[in-house]
CSV table of C-alpha atoms in Angstrom, one decimal:
chain,number,residue,atom,x,y,z
A,10,MET,CA,165.6,-129.7,180.6
A,11,TYR,CA,164.8,-126.7,178.4
A,12,ASN,CA,165.6,-128.6,175.2
A,13,LEU,CA,163.5,-131.5,176.3
A,14,SER,CA,160.6,-129.2,177.2
A,15,LEU,CA,160.8,-127.5,173.8
A,16,GLN,CA,160.9,-130.8,172.0
A,17,LEU,CA,157.8,-132.0,173.8
A,18,LYS,CA,156.0,-128.7,172.9
A,19,VAL,CA,156.9,-129.2,169.2
A,20,ILE,CA,155.7,-132.8,169.2
A,21,THR,CA,152.5,-131.9,171.0
A,22,GLY,CA,151.8,-129.1,168.5
A,23,PHE,CA,152.5,-131.4,165.6
A,24,VAL,CA,150.1,-134.1,166.9
A,25,PHE,CA,147.4,-131.4,167.5
A,26,ALA,CA,147.8,-130.1,164.0
A,27,LEU,CA,147.4,-133.6,162.6
A,28,LEU,CA,144.2,-134.0,164.6
A,29,LEU,CA,142.9,-130.7,163.3
A,30,ALA,CA,143.7,-131.7,159.8
A,31,GLY,CA,141.9,-135.0,160.2
A,32,CYS,CA,138.8,-133.1,161.4
A,33,SER,CA,138.9,-130.5,158.7
A,34,SER,CA,136.6,-130.9,155.7
A,35,GLY,CA,138.4,-131.9,152.6
A,36,PRO,CA,137.4,-133.0,149.1
A,37,GLU,CA,134.5,-135.5,149.4
A,38,LEU,CA,135.5,-139.0,148.4
A,39,LYS,CA,133.1,-140.6,145.9
A,40,PRO,CA,132.1,-144.1,146.9
A,41,PHE,CA,133.4,-146.9,144.7
A,42,VAL,CA,130.8,-148.0,142.1
A,43,PRO,CA,131.7,-151.4,140.7
A,44,PRO,CA,131.6,-151.6,136.9
A,45,VAL,CA,128.8,-153.5,135.3
A,46,TYR,CA,128.8,-155.4,132.0
A,47,PRO,CA,127.5,-154.4,129.5
A,48,PRO,CA,127.4,-150.8,130.7
A,49,PRO,CA,124.2,-148.7,130.7
A,50,PRO,CA,121.9,-148.3,129.0
A,51,GLU,CA,122.1,-152.0,128.2
A,52,GLN,CA,120.7,-154.5,130.7
A,53,ALA,CA,123.5,-155.5,133.1
A,54,ARG,CA,124.5,-159.2,133.1
A,55,PHE,CA,127.6,-159.1,135.3
A,56,VAL,CA,129.0,-156.8,138.0
A,57,TYR,CA,132.6,-156.7,139.3
A,58,GLU,CA,132.7,-158.1,142.8
A,59,ARG,CA,136.2,-158.4,144.2
A,60,THR,CA,139.9,-159.2,143.5
A,61,LEU,CA,142.1,-161.9,145.0
A,62,MET,CA,145.8,-161.3,145.1
A,63,GLY,CA,147.1,-162.6,148.5
A,64,SER,CA,146.4,-164.0,151.9
A,65,THR,CA,144.9,-160.8,153.4
A,66,ASP,CA,142.1,-160.9,150.8
A,67,VAL,CA,140.6,-163.9,152.6
A,68,GLU,CA,142.3,-164.3,156.0
A,69,LYS,CA,141.2,-162.3,159.1
A,70,ILE,CA,143.8,-159.8,160.3
A,71,THR,CA,144.1,-160.4,164.1
A,72,SER,CA,144.5,-157.7,166.7
A,73,LYS,CA,147.9,-159.2,167.5
A,74,GLN,CA,149.0,-158.8,163.9
A,75,ARG,CA,147.9,-155.2,163.8
A,76,PHE,CA,149.7,-154.5,167.1
A,77,GLN,CA,152.9,-156.1,166.0
A,78,SER,CA,152.8,-154.1,162.7
A,79,MET,CA,152.3,-150.8,164.6
A,80,ALA,CA,155.0,-151.6,167.2
A,81,THR,CA,157.6,-152.7,164.7
A,82,GLY,CA,156.7,-150.5,161.7
A,83,ARG,CA,156.7,-153.6,159.5
A,84,PRO,CA,153.8,-154.4,157.3
A,85,ILE,CA,151.6,-157.4,158.0
A,86,ARG,CA,153.2,-160.4,156.2
A,87,VAL,CA,151.3,-161.3,153.0
A,88,SER,CA,151.6,-164.4,150.9
A,89,GLY,CA,150.5,-163.9,147.4
A,90,LEU,CA,150.7,-164.9,143.7
A,91,SER,CA,153.9,-164.6,141.8
A,92,LYS,CA,152.9,-165.5,138.2
A,93,PRO,CA,149.4,-167.0,138.2
A,94,TYR,CA,148.1,-168.8,135.1
A,95,ASP,CA,144.9,-170.8,135.5
A,96,VAL,CA,142.1,-171.0,138.1
A,97,ALA,CA,139.5,-173.6,139.2
A,98,VAL,CA,136.8,-173.2,141.9
A,99,PHE,CA,135.0,-175.7,144.1
A,100,LYS,CA,132.4,-174.5,146.6
A,101,GLY,CA,134.1,-171.2,147.3
A,102,ARG,CA,137.6,-172.5,147.3
A,103,VAL,CA,139.6,-170.8,144.6
A,104,TYR,CA,142.7,-172.8,143.3
A,105,VAL,CA,145.3,-170.9,141.2
A,106,THR,CA,148.3,-172.3,139.5
A,107,ASP,CA,151.5,-170.3,140.1
A,108,THR,CA,154.1,-171.0,137.4
A,109,MET,CA,156.9,-169.0,139.1
A,110,SER,CA,156.6,-170.5,142.6
A,111,SER,CA,155.8,-174.0,141.2
A,112,SER,CA,152.8,-174.3,143.4
A,113,ILE,CA,149.0,-174.1,143.8
A,114,ALA,CA,147.5,-171.2,145.8
A,115,MET,CA,144.2,-171.9,147.5
A,116,PHE,CA,141.9,-169.0,148.5
A,117,ASP,CA,139.3,-170.5,150.8
A,118,VAL,CA,136.8,-167.6,150.7
A,119,PRO,CA,134.1,-168.9,153.1
A,120,GLY,CA,136.7,-170.5,155.4
A,121,ARG,CA,138.9,-167.3,155.4
A,122,ARG,CA,142.1,-169.3,154.7
A,123,PHE,CA,145.0,-169.1,152.3
A,124,ILE,CA,147.5,-172.0,151.7
A,125,LYS,CA,150.0,-173.1,149.1
A,126,PHE,CA,150.7,-176.6,148.2
A,127,GLY,CA,152.6,-178.7,145.6
A,128,LYS,CA,156.0,-177.2,146.6
A,129,ALA,CA,157.7,-180.3,148.1
A,130,GLY,CA,157.7,-184.0,148.5
A,131,SER,CA,156.4,-186.6,146.1
A,132,GLY,CA,153.7,-184.1,144.9
A,133,ALA,CA,156.2,-181.3,144.1
A,134,LEU,CA,155.3,-179.4,140.9
A,135,ARG,CA,157.6,-178.0,138.3
A,136,LYS,CA,155.5,-175.9,136.0
A,137,PRO,CA,151.8,-176.2,136.7
A,138,ILE,CA,149.6,-174.6,134.0
A,139,GLY,CA,146.0,-175.7,133.7
A,140,LEU,CA,143.9,-177.3,136.5
A,141,THR,CA,140.4,-178.5,137.3
A,142,VAL,CA,138.5,-180.0,140.2
A,143,ASP,CA,136.2,-183.1,140.3
A,144,SER,CA,132.9,-183.6,142.0
A,145,GLU,CA,134.6,-184.4,145.3
A,146,GLY,CA,136.8,-181.3,145.2
A,147,ASN,CA,140.0,-183.1,144.3
A,148,VAL,CA,142.4,-180.9,142.3
A,149,TYR,CA,144.0,-182.1,139.0
A,150,VAL,CA,147.0,-180.2,137.7
A,151,ALA,CA,148.7,-180.4,134.3
A,152,ASP,CA,152.4,-180.0,134.8
A,153,ASN,CA,154.1,-178.8,131.6
A,154,ILE,CA,157.6,-180.0,132.6
A,155,LEU,CA,156.8,-183.2,134.5
A,156,ALA,CA,154.6,-184.2,131.5
A,157,ARG,CA,151.9,-185.6,133.7
A,158,VAL,CA,148.8,-184.7,135.7
A,159,MET,CA,149.2,-184.5,139.5
A,160,VAL,CA,146.2,-185.1,141.7
A,161,PHE,CA,145.7,-183.5,145.1
A,162,SER,CA,143.0,-183.6,147.8
A,163,PRO,CA,140.9,-180.5,148.4
A,164,GLU,CA,143.4,-179.6,151.2
A,165,GLY,CA,146.4,-180.0,149.0
A,166,LYS,CA,147.6,-183.5,150.0
A,167,TYR,CA,149.2,-185.3,147.1
A,168,LEU,CA,147.2,-188.4,146.0
A,169,SER,CA,148.5,-189.7,142.7
A,170,SER,CA,149.5,-188.9,139.1
A,171,PHE,CA,148.9,-190.2,135.6
A,172,GLY,CA,150.5,-189.6,132.2
A,173,SER,CA,154.1,-190.0,131.1
A,174,ARG,CA,156.7,-188.5,128.8
A,175,GLU,CA,156.0,-191.4,126.3
A,176,GLU,CA,152.3,-190.2,126.2
A,177,LEU,CA,152.5,-186.5,126.7
A,178,ALA,CA,155.0,-183.9,125.4
A,179,ARG,CA,153.8,-180.7,127.1
A,180,PRO,CA,150.5,-181.1,128.9
A,181,THR,CA,148.8,-177.7,129.6
A,182,ASP,CA,145.3,-178.5,130.8
A,183,VAL,CA,143.0,-181.2,132.1
A,184,ALA,CA,139.2,-181.8,132.4
A,185,ILE,CA,137.3,-184.5,134.2
A,186,THR,CA,134.1,-186.1,132.8
A,187,ALA,CA,130.9,-185.6,134.9
A,188,ASP,CA,130.9,-189.3,135.9
A,189,GLY,CA,134.4,-189.1,137.2
A,190,LYS,CA,135.6,-192.0,135.0
A,191,TYR,CA,137.8,-190.2,132.5
A,192,ALA,CA,140.2,-187.3,132.1
A,193,PHE,CA,141.0,-185.4,128.9
A,194,VAL,CA,144.4,-183.8,128.7
A,195,VAL,CA,145.6,-181.2,126.3
A,196,ASP,CA,149.1,-181.9,124.9
A,197,THR,CA,150.4,-178.6,123.5
A,198,GLY,CA,153.4,-180.3,121.9
A,199,GLY,CA,156.2,-178.0,120.6
A,200,VAL,CA,157.5,-176.1,117.6
A,201,ASP,CA,159.1,-179.3,116.1
A,202,SER,CA,156.6,-181.7,117.4
A,203,ARG,CA,153.5,-183.4,115.9
A,204,SER,CA,152.2,-184.1,119.4
A,205,HIS,CA,149.5,-181.5,119.3
A,206,LYS,CA,146.6,-183.5,120.5
A,207,LEU,CA,143.9,-184.4,123.1
A,208,VAL,CA,144.5,-187.5,125.2
A,209,LYS,CA,141.9,-189.4,127.1
A,210,TYR,CA,142.7,-191.4,130.3
A,211,GLU,CA,140.8,-193.8,132.4
A,212,LEU,CA,141.1,-192.5,135.9
A,213,ALA,CA,140.7,-195.8,137.8
A,214,SER,CA,143.7,-197.3,136.0
A,215,GLY,CA,145.5,-194.2,134.9
A,216,LYS,CA,145.8,-195.8,131.4
A,217,MET,CA,145.6,-193.8,128.2
A,218,VAL,CA,142.6,-195.0,126.2
A,219,GLN,CA,142.4,-192.6,123.2
A,220,GLU,CA,144.3,-190.0,121.3
A,221,ILE,CA,142.4,-187.3,119.4
A,222,GLY,CA,143.9,-185.1,116.6
A,223,THR,CA,147.4,-184.3,115.4
A,224,ARG,CA,149.1,-181.1,114.3
A,225,SER,CA,147.0,-179.6,111.5
A,226,SER,CA,144.8,-176.7,110.6
A,227,GLU,CA,142.1,-179.0,109.3
A,228,LYS,CA,138.9,-179.8,111.2
A,229,GLY,CA,139.8,-181.8,114.3
A,230,GLY,CA,143.5,-181.0,114.0
A,231,PHE,CA,145.4,-178.8,116.4
A,232,ASN,CA,148.2,-176.2,116.4
A,233,PHE,CA,149.3,-175.5,120.0
A,234,PRO,CA,146.1,-176.4,121.7
A,235,LEU,CA,146.1,-174.8,125.1
A,236,MET,CA,143.0,-175.2,127.3
A,237,LEU,CA,139.8,-177.3,127.4
A,238,ASP,CA,136.5,-177.7,129.3
A,239,ILE,CA,133.6,-180.1,129.2
A,240,ASP,CA,130.0,-178.9,129.0
A,241,SER,CA,126.8,-180.3,130.6
A,242,LYS,CA,126.3,-182.6,127.6
A,243,GLY,CA,129.7,-184.1,127.8
A,244,ARG,CA,131.0,-182.3,124.8
A,245,ILE,CA,134.7,-181.2,124.8
A,246,PHE,CA,135.7,-177.7,123.9
A,247,VAL,CA,139.3,-177.1,123.1
A,248,LEU,CA,141.1,-173.8,122.7
A,249,ASP,CA,143.2,-174.4,119.6
A,250,SER,CA,145.4,-171.3,120.2
A,251,GLY,CA,147.7,-171.6,117.2
A,252,ASN,CA,144.7,-171.9,114.8
A,253,PHE,CA,142.9,-169.1,116.6
A,254,ARG,CA,139.7,-171.0,117.2
A,255,VAL,CA,137.7,-173.1,119.6
A,256,GLN,CA,136.8,-176.6,118.5
A,257,ARG,CA,133.9,-178.7,119.8
A,258,PHE,CA,134.0,-182.5,120.0
A,259,SER,CA,131.4,-185.1,120.9
A,260,PRO,CA,131.9,-187.0,124.2
A,261,GLU,CA,133.4,-189.8,122.0
A,262,GLY,CA,135.9,-187.4,120.5
A,263,GLU,CA,134.3,-186.7,117.1
A,264,PHE,CA,134.7,-183.3,115.7
A,265,GLU,CA,131.5,-181.3,115.6
A,266,LEU,CA,132.2,-177.6,114.9
A,267,SER,CA,134.7,-174.7,115.4
A,268,PHE,CA,134.4,-171.0,115.7
A,269,GLY,CA,136.8,-168.1,115.7
A,270,SER,CA,139.6,-166.9,113.5
A,271,VAL,CA,142.6,-164.6,113.7
A,272,GLY,CA,141.8,-160.9,113.7
A,273,ASN,CA,140.9,-157.8,115.8
A,274,ARG,CA,137.2,-157.7,115.3
A,275,LEU,CA,134.5,-159.0,117.6
A,276,GLY,CA,134.4,-162.7,117.9
A,277,MET,CA,137.9,-163.1,116.6
A,278,PHE,CA,141.1,-164.0,118.5
A,279,SER,CA,144.6,-162.6,118.7
A,280,ARG,CA,146.3,-164.4,121.6
A,281,PRO,CA,143.7,-166.7,123.3
A,282,ARG,CA,144.9,-168.2,126.5
A,283,GLY,CA,142.0,-169.3,128.7
A,284,LEU,CA,138.7,-171.2,128.2
A,285,ALA,CA,135.8,-172.0,130.5
A,286,ILE,CA,132.2,-173.2,130.2
A,287,ASP,CA,129.3,-172.1,132.5
A,288,ASN,CA,126.2,-174.0,133.6
A,289,ASP,CA,124.3,-172.8,130.5
A,290,ASP,CA,127.1,-174.2,128.2
A,291,ASN,CA,128.2,-170.7,127.2
A,292,VAL,CA,131.9,-170.5,126.3
A,293,TYR,CA,134.3,-168.0,127.8
A,294,VAL,CA,137.6,-167.2,126.1
A,295,MET,CA,140.4,-165.0,127.6
A,296,ASP,CA,142.6,-163.2,125.1
A,297,ALA,CA,145.9,-161.7,126.2
A,298,SER,CA,146.2,-159.3,123.3
A,299,PHE,CA,142.6,-158.0,123.7
A,300,ALA,CA,142.9,-157.9,127.5
A,301,ASN,CA,139.4,-159.2,127.9
A,302,PHE,CA,137.2,-162.3,127.7
A,303,GLN,CA,134.5,-162.9,125.2
A,304,ILE,CA,131.4,-165.0,125.9
A,305,PHE,CA,129.9,-167.2,123.2
A,306,ASN,CA,127.0,-169.6,123.2
A,307,GLU,CA,127.7,-173.3,122.6
A,308,ASP,CA,127.5,-172.8,118.8
A,309,GLY,CA,130.0,-169.9,118.7
A,310,GLN,CA,127.7,-166.9,118.6
A,311,LEU,CA,129.2,-163.9,120.5
A,312,LEU,CA,127.1,-162.7,123.5
A,313,LEU,CA,129.2,-160.3,125.5
A,314,ILE,CA,132.7,-158.9,126.1
A,315,ILE,CA,134.2,-158.1,129.5
A,316,GLY,CA,137.4,-156.3,130.3
A,317,GLU,CA,139.9,-153.9,128.7
A,318,ARG,CA,143.6,-153.1,128.7
A,319,SER,CA,145.2,-150.9,131.4
A,320,SER,CA,148.7,-150.1,132.6
A,321,GLY,CA,147.4,-150.0,136.2
A,322,ASN,CA,145.6,-152.6,138.2
A,323,GLN,CA,141.9,-151.7,138.3
A,324,PRO,CA,138.7,-153.7,138.5
A,325,GLY,CA,138.1,-155.4,135.1
A,326,LYS,CA,141.4,-154.2,133.7
A,327,PHE,CA,144.0,-156.6,132.4
A,328,ALA,CA,147.6,-156.4,131.2
A,329,LEU,CA,148.4,-160.1,130.5
A,330,ALA,CA,145.1,-162.1,130.7
A,331,ALA,CA,145.5,-165.8,131.2
A,332,GLY,CA,143.1,-168.5,132.7
A,333,ILE,CA,139.4,-168.3,133.4
A,334,THR,CA,136.7,-170.4,135.1
A,335,VAL,CA,133.1,-170.1,136.1
A,336,ASP,CA,131.9,-171.6,139.4
A,337,GLU,CA,128.7,-173.4,140.4
A,338,ASP,CA,126.8,-170.1,141.0
A,339,GLY,CA,127.9,-168.4,137.8
A,340,ARG,CA,130.7,-166.2,139.2
A,341,VAL,CA,133.5,-165.7,136.7
A,342,TYR,CA,137.2,-165.8,137.8
A,343,ALA,CA,139.7,-164.1,135.4
A,344,VAL,CA,143.4,-164.3,135.9
A,345,ASP,CA,146.0,-161.6,135.0
A,346,GLN,CA,149.7,-162.4,135.2
A,347,VAL,CA,151.1,-158.9,135.3
A,348,PHE,CA,148.8,-157.7,138.0
A,349,ARG,CA,149.1,-161.1,139.7
A,350,LYS,CA,145.4,-161.2,140.5
A,351,VAL,CA,142.1,-163.0,140.0
A,352,ASP,CA,139.2,-160.7,139.3
A,353,ILE,CA,135.7,-162.0,140.2
A,354,PHE,CA,132.6,-161.0,138.4
A,355,ARG,CA,129.1,-161.9,139.8
A,356,PRO,CA,126.0,-162.5,137.7
A,357,TYR,CA,124.0,-159.3,138.1
A,358,HIS,CA,120.9,-161.2,139.4
A,359,LEU,CA,122.9,-162.9,142.1
A,360,LYS,CA,123.1,-161.2,145.5
A,361,LYS,CA,126.5,-160.7,147.2
A,362,THR,CA,125.4,-163.0,150.0
A,363,ASP,CA,124.3,-165.8,147.7
A,364,GLY,CA,126.4,-168.8,146.6
A,365,TYR,CA,129.5,-170.5,147.9
A,366,ALA,CA,132.0,-167.7,147.3
A,367,VAL,CA,130.3,-165.2,149.6
A,368,ALA,CA,132.3,-161.9,149.6
A,369,ALA,CA,131.9,-161.3,153.3
A,370,PRO,CA,133.7,-158.2,154.6
A,371,LEU,CA,137.0,-158.9,156.4
A,372,GLU,CA,137.7,-157.6,159.9
A,373,LYS,CA,139.6,-154.4,160.1
């Protein structure tokens, strides 16, 4: 009894000491101030909003989950990203390709849900790279190994596919025209391949209707093209990564202009990996070497740079930048593969409570 009583006294004293420590005044913690871009004294255009990495970034943590975690000492189970590459958004639903888990992760921000799809059945993916959504929220995924584009419903149900090994060598991205009639697919090809091109498909039939470009450094030619997007005028912008440039084509596939070159100065590219276009037809290019994204107008004039390199995961910091997209409200979603995250940047004029991807606080 004596030993038990002594143990109880020691435990009670320890708990009391912890309570006193919690009540004592310590160094004052400074509130987190999200970075803005460009920084002061320039007029801010974007502000860091939040980061998506796993299920707990959108899902509610229930009282039952908290209790089980406290009772067992085990952390709440989290499903997250393994090696994300590209991102697409539709009305607050953030879809991310995960090349390591061969799946698509969906962060349903307003619905507070997280799911993964494309892992099994007839819609099983092998190496999803680029993706996009149409006006109905259907998800189109370019699979580099299957050599075709896989189509899923907004909830991740497999619907159909188009493309074949006879038509595509290594597809890496896809974009849908505003009328929903056609899809453009980037074929990256390979080291010993001439199949570095843009391919147009009719969605109703799944038939290839046009090939644009071949392997070349000339205007309209490609060298390892990687990503693409379509602007409000129907023009096609292609990230021609091996030629370190962005090329713009007419809706009919005619070359119009290009911008960018290899180098380490502003407006140049070193390892470009992601491309997106916003509602004002500005062009966003992610660069893995620079660990940032540069924003250009439709004619290639540099407007702004966001992001920098870091060895630690911090807001607006990247180690291996990849895909990028801009949603209906102007929020920018930037992927990093090393930190396994999607950083979200909000237009400075847009309130936190405005738009589809509302960053509502999660229950604690």
